[in-house]
PDB file of C-alpha atoms in Angstrom:
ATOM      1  CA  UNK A 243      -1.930  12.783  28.786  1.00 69.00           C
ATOM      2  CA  UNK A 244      -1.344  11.490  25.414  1.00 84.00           C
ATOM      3  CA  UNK A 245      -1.708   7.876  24.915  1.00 90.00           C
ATOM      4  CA  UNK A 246       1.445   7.829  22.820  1.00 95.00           C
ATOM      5  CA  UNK A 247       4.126   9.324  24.256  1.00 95.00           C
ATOM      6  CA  UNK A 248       8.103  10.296  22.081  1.00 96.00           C
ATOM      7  CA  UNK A 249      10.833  11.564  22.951  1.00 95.00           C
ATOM      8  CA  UNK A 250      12.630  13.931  22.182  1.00 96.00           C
ATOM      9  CA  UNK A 251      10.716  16.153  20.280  1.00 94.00           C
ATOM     10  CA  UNK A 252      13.714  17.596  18.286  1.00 96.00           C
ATOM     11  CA  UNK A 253      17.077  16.112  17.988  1.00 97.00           C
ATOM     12  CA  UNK A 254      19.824  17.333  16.040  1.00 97.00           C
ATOM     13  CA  UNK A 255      23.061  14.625  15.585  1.00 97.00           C
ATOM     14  CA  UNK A 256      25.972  15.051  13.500  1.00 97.00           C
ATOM     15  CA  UNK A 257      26.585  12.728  10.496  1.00 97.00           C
ATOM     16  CA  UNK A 258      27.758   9.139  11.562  1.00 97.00           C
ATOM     17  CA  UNK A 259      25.968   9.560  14.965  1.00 97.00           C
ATOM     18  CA  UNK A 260      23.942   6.761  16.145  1.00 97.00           C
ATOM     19  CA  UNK A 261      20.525   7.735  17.127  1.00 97.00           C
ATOM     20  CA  UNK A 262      17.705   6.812  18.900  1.00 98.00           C
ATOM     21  CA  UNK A 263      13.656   7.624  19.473  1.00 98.00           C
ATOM     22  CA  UNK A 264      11.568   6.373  22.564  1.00 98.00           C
ATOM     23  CA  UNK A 265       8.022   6.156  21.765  1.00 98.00           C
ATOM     24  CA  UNK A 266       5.785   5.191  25.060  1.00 97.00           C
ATOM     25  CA  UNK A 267       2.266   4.136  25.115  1.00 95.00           C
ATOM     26  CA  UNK A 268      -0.512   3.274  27.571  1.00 93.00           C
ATOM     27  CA  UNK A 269      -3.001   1.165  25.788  1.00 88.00           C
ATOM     28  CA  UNK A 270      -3.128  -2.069  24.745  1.00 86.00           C
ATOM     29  CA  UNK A 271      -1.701  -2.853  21.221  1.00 88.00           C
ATOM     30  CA  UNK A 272      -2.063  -5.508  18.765  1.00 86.00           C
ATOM     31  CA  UNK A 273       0.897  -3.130  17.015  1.00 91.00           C
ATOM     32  CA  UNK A 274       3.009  -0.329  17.109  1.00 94.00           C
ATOM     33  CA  UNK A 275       4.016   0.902  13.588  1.00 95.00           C
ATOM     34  CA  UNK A 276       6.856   3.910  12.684  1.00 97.00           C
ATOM     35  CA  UNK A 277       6.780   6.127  10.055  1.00 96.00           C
ATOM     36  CA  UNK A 278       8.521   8.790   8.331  1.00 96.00           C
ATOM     37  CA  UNK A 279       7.623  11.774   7.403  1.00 94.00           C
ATOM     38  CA  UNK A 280       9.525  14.393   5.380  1.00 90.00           C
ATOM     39  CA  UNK A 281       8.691  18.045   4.941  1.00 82.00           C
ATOM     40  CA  UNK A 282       5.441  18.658   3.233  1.00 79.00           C
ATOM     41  CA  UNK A 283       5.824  15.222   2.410  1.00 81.00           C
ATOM     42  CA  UNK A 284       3.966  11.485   2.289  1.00 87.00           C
ATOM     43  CA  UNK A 285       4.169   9.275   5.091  1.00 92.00           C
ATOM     44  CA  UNK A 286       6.575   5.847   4.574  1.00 92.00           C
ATOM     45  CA  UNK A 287       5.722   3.010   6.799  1.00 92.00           C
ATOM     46  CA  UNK A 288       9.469   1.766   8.003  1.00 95.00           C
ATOM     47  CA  UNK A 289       8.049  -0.827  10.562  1.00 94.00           C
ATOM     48  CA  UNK A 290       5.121  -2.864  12.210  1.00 92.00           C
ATOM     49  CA  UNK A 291       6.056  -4.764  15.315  1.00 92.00           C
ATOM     50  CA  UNK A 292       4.084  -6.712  17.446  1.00 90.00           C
ATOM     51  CA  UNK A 293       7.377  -8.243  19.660  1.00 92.00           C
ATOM     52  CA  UNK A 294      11.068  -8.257  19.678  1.00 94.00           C
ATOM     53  CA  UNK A 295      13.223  -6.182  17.264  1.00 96.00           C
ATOM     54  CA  UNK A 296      13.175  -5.848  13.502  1.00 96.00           C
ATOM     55  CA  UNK A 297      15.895  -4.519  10.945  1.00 97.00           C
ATOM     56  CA  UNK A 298      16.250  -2.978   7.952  1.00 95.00           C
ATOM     57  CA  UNK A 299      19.410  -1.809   6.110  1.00 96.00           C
ATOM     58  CA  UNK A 300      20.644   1.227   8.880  1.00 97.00           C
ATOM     59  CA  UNK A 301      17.196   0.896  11.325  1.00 97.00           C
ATOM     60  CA  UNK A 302      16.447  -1.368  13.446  1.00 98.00           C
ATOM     61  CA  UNK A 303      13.304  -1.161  15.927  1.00 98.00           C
ATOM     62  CA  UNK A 304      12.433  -2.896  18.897  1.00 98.00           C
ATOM     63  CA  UNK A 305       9.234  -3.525  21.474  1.00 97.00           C
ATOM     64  CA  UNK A 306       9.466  -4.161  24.723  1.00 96.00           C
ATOM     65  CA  UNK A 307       5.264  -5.043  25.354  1.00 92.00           C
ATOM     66  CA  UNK A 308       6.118  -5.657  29.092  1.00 93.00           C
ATOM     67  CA  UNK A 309       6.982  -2.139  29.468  1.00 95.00           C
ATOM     68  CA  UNK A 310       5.195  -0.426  26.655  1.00 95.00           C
ATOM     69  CA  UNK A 311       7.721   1.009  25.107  1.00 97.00           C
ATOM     70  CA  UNK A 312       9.408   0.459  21.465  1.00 98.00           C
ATOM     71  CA  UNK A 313      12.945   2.437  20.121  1.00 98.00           C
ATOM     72  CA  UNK A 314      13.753   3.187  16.682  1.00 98.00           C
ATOM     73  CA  UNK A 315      17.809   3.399  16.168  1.00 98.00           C
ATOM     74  CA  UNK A 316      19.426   4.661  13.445  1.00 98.00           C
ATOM     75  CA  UNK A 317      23.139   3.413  12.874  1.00 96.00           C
ATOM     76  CA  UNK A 318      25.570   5.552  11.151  1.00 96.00           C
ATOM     77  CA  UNK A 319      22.557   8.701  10.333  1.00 96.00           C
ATOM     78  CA  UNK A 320      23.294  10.926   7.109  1.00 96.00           C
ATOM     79  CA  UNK A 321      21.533  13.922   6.520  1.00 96.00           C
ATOM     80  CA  UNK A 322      19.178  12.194   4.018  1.00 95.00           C
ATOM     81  CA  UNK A 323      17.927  10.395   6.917  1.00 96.00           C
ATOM     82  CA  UNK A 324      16.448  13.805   8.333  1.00 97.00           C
ATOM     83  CA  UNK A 325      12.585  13.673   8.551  1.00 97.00           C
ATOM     84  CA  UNK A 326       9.969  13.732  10.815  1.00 96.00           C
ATOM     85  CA  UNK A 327       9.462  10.076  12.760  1.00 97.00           C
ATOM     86  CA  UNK A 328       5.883   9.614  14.266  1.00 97.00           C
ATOM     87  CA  UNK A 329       5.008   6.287  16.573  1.00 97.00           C
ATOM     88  CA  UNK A 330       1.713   4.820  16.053  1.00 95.00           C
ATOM     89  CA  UNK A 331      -0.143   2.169  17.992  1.00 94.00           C
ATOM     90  CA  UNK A 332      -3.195  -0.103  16.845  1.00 89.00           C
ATOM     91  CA  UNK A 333      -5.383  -0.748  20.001  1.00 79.00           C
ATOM     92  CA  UNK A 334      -6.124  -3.910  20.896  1.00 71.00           C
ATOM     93  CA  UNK A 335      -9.237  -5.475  20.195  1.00 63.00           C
ATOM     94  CA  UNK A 336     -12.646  -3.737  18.683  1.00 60.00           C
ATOM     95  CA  UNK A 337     -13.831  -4.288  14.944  1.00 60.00           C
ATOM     96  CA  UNK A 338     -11.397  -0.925  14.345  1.00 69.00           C
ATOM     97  CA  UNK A 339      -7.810  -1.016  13.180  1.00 73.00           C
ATOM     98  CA  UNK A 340      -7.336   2.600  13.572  1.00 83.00           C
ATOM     99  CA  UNK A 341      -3.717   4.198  14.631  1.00 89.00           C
ATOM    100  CA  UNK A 342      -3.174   6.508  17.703  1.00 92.00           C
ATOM    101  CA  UNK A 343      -0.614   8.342  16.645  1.00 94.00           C
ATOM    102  CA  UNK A 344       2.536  10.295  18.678  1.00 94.00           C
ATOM    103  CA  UNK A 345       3.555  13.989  18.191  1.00 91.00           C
ATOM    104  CA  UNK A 346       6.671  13.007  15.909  1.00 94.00           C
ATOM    105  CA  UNK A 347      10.050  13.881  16.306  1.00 96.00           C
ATOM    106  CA  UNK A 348      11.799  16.262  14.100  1.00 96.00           C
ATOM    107  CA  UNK A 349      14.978  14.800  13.659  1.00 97.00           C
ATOM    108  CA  UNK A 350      17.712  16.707  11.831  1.00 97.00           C
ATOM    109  CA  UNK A 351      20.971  15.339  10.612  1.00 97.00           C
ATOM    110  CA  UNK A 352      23.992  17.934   9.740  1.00 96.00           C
ATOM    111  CA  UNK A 353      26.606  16.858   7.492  1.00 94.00           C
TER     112      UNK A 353
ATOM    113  CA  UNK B  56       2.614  -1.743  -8.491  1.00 51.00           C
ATOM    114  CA  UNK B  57       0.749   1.429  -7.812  1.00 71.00           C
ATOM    115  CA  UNK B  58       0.405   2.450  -3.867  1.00 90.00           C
ATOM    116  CA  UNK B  59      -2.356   4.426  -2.511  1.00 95.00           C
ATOM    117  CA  UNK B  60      -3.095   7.329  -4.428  1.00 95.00           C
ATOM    118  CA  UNK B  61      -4.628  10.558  -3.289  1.00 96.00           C
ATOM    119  CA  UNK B  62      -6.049  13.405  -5.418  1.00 96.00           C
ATOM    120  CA  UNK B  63      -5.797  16.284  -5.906  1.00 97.00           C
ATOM    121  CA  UNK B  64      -2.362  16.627  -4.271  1.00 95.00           C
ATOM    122  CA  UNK B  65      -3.221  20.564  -3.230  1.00 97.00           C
ATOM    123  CA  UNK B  66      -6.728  21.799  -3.008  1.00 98.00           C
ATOM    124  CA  UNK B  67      -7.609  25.579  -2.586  1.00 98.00           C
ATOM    125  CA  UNK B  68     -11.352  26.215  -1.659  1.00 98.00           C
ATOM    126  CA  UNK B  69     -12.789  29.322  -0.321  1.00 97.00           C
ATOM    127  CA  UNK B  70     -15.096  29.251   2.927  1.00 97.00           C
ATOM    128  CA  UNK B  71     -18.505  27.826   2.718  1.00 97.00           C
ATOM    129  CA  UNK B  72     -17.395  26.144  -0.991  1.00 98.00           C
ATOM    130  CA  UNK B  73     -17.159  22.013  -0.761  1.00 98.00           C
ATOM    131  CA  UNK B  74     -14.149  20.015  -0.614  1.00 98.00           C
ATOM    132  CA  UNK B  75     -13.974  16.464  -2.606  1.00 98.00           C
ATOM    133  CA  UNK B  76     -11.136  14.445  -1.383  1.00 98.00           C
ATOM    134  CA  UNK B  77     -10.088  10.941  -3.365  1.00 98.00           C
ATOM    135  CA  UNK B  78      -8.241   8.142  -2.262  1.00 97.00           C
ATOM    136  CA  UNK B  79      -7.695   4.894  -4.472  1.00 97.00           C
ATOM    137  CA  UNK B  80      -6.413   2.097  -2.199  1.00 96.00           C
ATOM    138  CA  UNK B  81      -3.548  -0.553  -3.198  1.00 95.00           C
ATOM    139  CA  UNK B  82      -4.875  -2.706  -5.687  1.00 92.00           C
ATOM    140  CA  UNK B  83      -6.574  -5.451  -3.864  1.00 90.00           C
ATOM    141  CA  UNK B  84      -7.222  -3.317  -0.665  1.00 93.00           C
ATOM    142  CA  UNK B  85     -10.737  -3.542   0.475  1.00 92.00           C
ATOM    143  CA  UNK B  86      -9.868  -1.436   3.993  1.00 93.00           C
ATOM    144  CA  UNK B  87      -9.252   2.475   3.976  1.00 95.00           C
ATOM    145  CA  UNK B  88      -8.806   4.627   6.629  1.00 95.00           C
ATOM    146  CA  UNK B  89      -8.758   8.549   6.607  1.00 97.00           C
ATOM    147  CA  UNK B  90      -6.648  10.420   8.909  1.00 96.00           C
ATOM    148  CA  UNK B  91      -5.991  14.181   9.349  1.00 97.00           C
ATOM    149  CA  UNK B  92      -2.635  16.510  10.188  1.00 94.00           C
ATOM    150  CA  UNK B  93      -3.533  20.188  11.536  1.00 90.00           C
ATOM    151  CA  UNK B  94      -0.366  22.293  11.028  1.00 84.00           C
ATOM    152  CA  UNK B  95       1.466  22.234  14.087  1.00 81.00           C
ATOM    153  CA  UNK B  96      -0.459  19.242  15.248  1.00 85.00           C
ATOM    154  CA  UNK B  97       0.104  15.480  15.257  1.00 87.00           C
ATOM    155  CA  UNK B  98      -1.562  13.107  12.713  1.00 93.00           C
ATOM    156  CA  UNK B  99      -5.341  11.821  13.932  1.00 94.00           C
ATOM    157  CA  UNK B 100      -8.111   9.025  13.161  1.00 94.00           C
ATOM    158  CA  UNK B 101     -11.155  10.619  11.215  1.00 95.00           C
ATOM    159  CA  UNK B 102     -12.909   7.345   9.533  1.00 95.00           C
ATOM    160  CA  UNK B 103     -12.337   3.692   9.058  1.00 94.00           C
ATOM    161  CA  UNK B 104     -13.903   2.157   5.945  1.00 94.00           C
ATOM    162  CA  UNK B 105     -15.125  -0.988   4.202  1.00 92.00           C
ATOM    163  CA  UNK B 106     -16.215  -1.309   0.896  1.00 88.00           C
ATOM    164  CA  UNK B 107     -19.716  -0.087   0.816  1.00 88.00           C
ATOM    165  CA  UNK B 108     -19.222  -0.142   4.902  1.00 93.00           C
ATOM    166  CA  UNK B 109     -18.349   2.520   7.881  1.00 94.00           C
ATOM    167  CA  UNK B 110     -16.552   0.768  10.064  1.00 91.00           C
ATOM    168  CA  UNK B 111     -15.744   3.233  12.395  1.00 91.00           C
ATOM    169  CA  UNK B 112     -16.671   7.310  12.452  1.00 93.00           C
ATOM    170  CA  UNK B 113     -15.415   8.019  15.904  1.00 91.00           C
ATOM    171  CA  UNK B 114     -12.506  10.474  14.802  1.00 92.00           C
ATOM    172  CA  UNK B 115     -14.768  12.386  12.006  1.00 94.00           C
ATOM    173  CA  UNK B 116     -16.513  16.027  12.950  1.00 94.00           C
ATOM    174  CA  UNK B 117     -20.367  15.252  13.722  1.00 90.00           C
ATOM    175  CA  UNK B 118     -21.144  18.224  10.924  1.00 94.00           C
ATOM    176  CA  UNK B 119     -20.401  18.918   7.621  1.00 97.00           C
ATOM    177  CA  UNK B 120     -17.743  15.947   7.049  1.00 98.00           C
ATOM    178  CA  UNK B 121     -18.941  12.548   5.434  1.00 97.00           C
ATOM    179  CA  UNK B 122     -17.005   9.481   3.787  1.00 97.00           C
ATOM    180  CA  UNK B 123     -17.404   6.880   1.653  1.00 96.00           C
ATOM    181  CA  UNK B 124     -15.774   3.784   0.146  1.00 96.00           C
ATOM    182  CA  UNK B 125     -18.557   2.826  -2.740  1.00 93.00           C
ATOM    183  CA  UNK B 126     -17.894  -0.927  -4.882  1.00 90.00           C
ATOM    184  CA  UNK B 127     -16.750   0.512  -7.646  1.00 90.00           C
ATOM    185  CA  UNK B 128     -14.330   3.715  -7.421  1.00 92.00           C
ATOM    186  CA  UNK B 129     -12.203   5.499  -5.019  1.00 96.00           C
ATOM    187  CA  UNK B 130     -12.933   6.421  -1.227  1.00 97.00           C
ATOM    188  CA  UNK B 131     -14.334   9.882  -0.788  1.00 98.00           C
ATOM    189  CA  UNK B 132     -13.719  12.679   2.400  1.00 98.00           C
ATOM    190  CA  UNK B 133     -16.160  15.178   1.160  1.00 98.00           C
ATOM    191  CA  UNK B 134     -16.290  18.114   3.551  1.00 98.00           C
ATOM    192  CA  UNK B 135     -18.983  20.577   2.803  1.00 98.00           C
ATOM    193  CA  UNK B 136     -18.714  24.643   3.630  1.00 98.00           C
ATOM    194  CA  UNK B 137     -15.214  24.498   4.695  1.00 98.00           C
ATOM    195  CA  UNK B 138     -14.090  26.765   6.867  1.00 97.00           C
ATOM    196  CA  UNK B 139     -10.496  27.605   7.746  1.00 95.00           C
ATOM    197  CA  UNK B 140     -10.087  25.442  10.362  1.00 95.00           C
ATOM    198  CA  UNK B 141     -10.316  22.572   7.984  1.00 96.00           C
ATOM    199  CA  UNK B 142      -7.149  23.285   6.385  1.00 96.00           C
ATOM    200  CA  UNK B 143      -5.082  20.467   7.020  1.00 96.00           C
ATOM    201  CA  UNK B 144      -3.150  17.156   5.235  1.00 96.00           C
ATOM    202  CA  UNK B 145      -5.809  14.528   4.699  1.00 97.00           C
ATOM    203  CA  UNK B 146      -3.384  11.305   4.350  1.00 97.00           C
ATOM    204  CA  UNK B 147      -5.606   8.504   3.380  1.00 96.00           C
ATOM    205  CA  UNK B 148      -3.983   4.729   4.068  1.00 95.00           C
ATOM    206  CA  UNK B 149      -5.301   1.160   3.150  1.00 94.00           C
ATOM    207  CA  UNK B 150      -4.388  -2.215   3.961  1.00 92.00           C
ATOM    208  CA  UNK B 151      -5.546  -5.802   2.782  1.00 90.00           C
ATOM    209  CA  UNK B 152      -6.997  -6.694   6.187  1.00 83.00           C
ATOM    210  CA  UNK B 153      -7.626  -6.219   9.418  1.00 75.00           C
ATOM    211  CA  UNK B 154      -5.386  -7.014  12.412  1.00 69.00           C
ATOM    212  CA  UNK B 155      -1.949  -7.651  11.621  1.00 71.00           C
ATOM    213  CA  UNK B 156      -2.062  -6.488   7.951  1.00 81.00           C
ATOM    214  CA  UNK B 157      -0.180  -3.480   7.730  1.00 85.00           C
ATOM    215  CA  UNK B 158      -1.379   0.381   6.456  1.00 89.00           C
ATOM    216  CA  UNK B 159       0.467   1.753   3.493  1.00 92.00           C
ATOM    217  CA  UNK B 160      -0.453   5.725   3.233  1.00 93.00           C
ATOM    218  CA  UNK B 161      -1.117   7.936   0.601  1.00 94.00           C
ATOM    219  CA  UNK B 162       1.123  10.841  -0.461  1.00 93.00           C
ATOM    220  CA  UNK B 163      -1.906  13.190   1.022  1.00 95.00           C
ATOM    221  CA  UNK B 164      -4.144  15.764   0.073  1.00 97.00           C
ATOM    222  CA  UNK B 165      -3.028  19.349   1.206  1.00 96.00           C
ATOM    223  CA  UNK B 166      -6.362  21.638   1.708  1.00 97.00           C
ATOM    224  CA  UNK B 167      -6.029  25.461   2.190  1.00 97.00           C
ATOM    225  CA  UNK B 168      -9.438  27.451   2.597  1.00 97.00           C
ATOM    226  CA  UNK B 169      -9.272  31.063   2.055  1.00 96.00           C
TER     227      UNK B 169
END
């Protein structure tokens, strides 16, 4: 089993949908980062949490550390917003700061 | 304000030739980390770097794959007789400290062996 878990793995939504990507871990993290990725593209760090919920312009992310499990919503999607979004974790603890990353999900967005 | 840069952007190398891979951190970043995307295949830890140091190896191949991060100049992934199972995106990231200091990533090298 993967220590980061997202879901879905696809998802297609229709401009002006509101979306949303679950990203589940079972380690211990100091912080969860998410990222976008677009075809053959570079990666864009969009947000670093270590608690509570963060926004910025049309995202917004939150962490639950209770449960182990962080969201990243995406209010009123266009098709520009289509890209892949992968869910990282930094393990707690250790001289390392290395990210376990998730699978991604492939999210496209149809005008 | 120049981000992480990564060069070359595409690399094409035949089997058994060597691959040189360069990263050049944010200016002022003294941590870089190397990670690697098979096709298909999510993105993984290969090597964790100070300067001058190896931090942590843990996610590198035990043969043929080596890193460094010297005083002066970029990071290196140099992977020697590449085979085709090394073809892959080498993103290389960096950040200004440990813990809670953020990673900003490179644009990635894309390597193709023949």
């Amino acid at each position: 089993k993967n220590e980061v878990e997202q879901s879905p793995q696809n998802l297609t939504a229709q401009e002006g949908e509101f979306i949303t990507i679950n990203c589940s871990y079972s380690v211990g993290i100091s912080a969860l980062h998410w990222l976008q990725q677009h075809p053959g593209g570079g990666i864009v760090s969009l947000f670093m949490l270590s608690s509570g919920k963060k926004k910025h312009g049309r995202l917004i992310a939150t962490i639950n550390i209770q449960e182990k499990h962080s969201s990243l919503h995406i209010t009123a999607s266009h098709p520009r917003d289509s890209a892949v979004y992968i869910c990282a974790v930094r393990s707690y603890g250790g001289a390392t700061n290395k990210l376990i990353f998730g699978t991604g999900t492939l999210l496209a967005v149809q005008p | 304000n120049a981000g992480v840069m990564q060069n070359p952007r595409h690399l094409v190398r035949r089997r058994g030739q060597e691959a040189r891979l360069r990263c050049s951190p944010v200016k002022g970043h003294s941590h870089v980390y190397w990670y690697r995307q098979l096709p298909e295949e999510g993105l993984k830890f290969m090597v964790y770097l100070q300067k001058e140091n190896i931090i942590d190896e843990s996610g590198m191949p035990k043969e043929r794959f080596s890193a460094e991060f010297p005083k002066e100049g970029p990071s290196i992934l140099r992977i020697q007789q590449v085979v085709r199972g090394d073809s892959a995106a080498y993103f290389c990231a960096s950040s200004e400290g440990t813990g809670g200091y953020e990673q900003y990533f490179g644009p990635g090298t894309r390597l193709t062996v023949t």
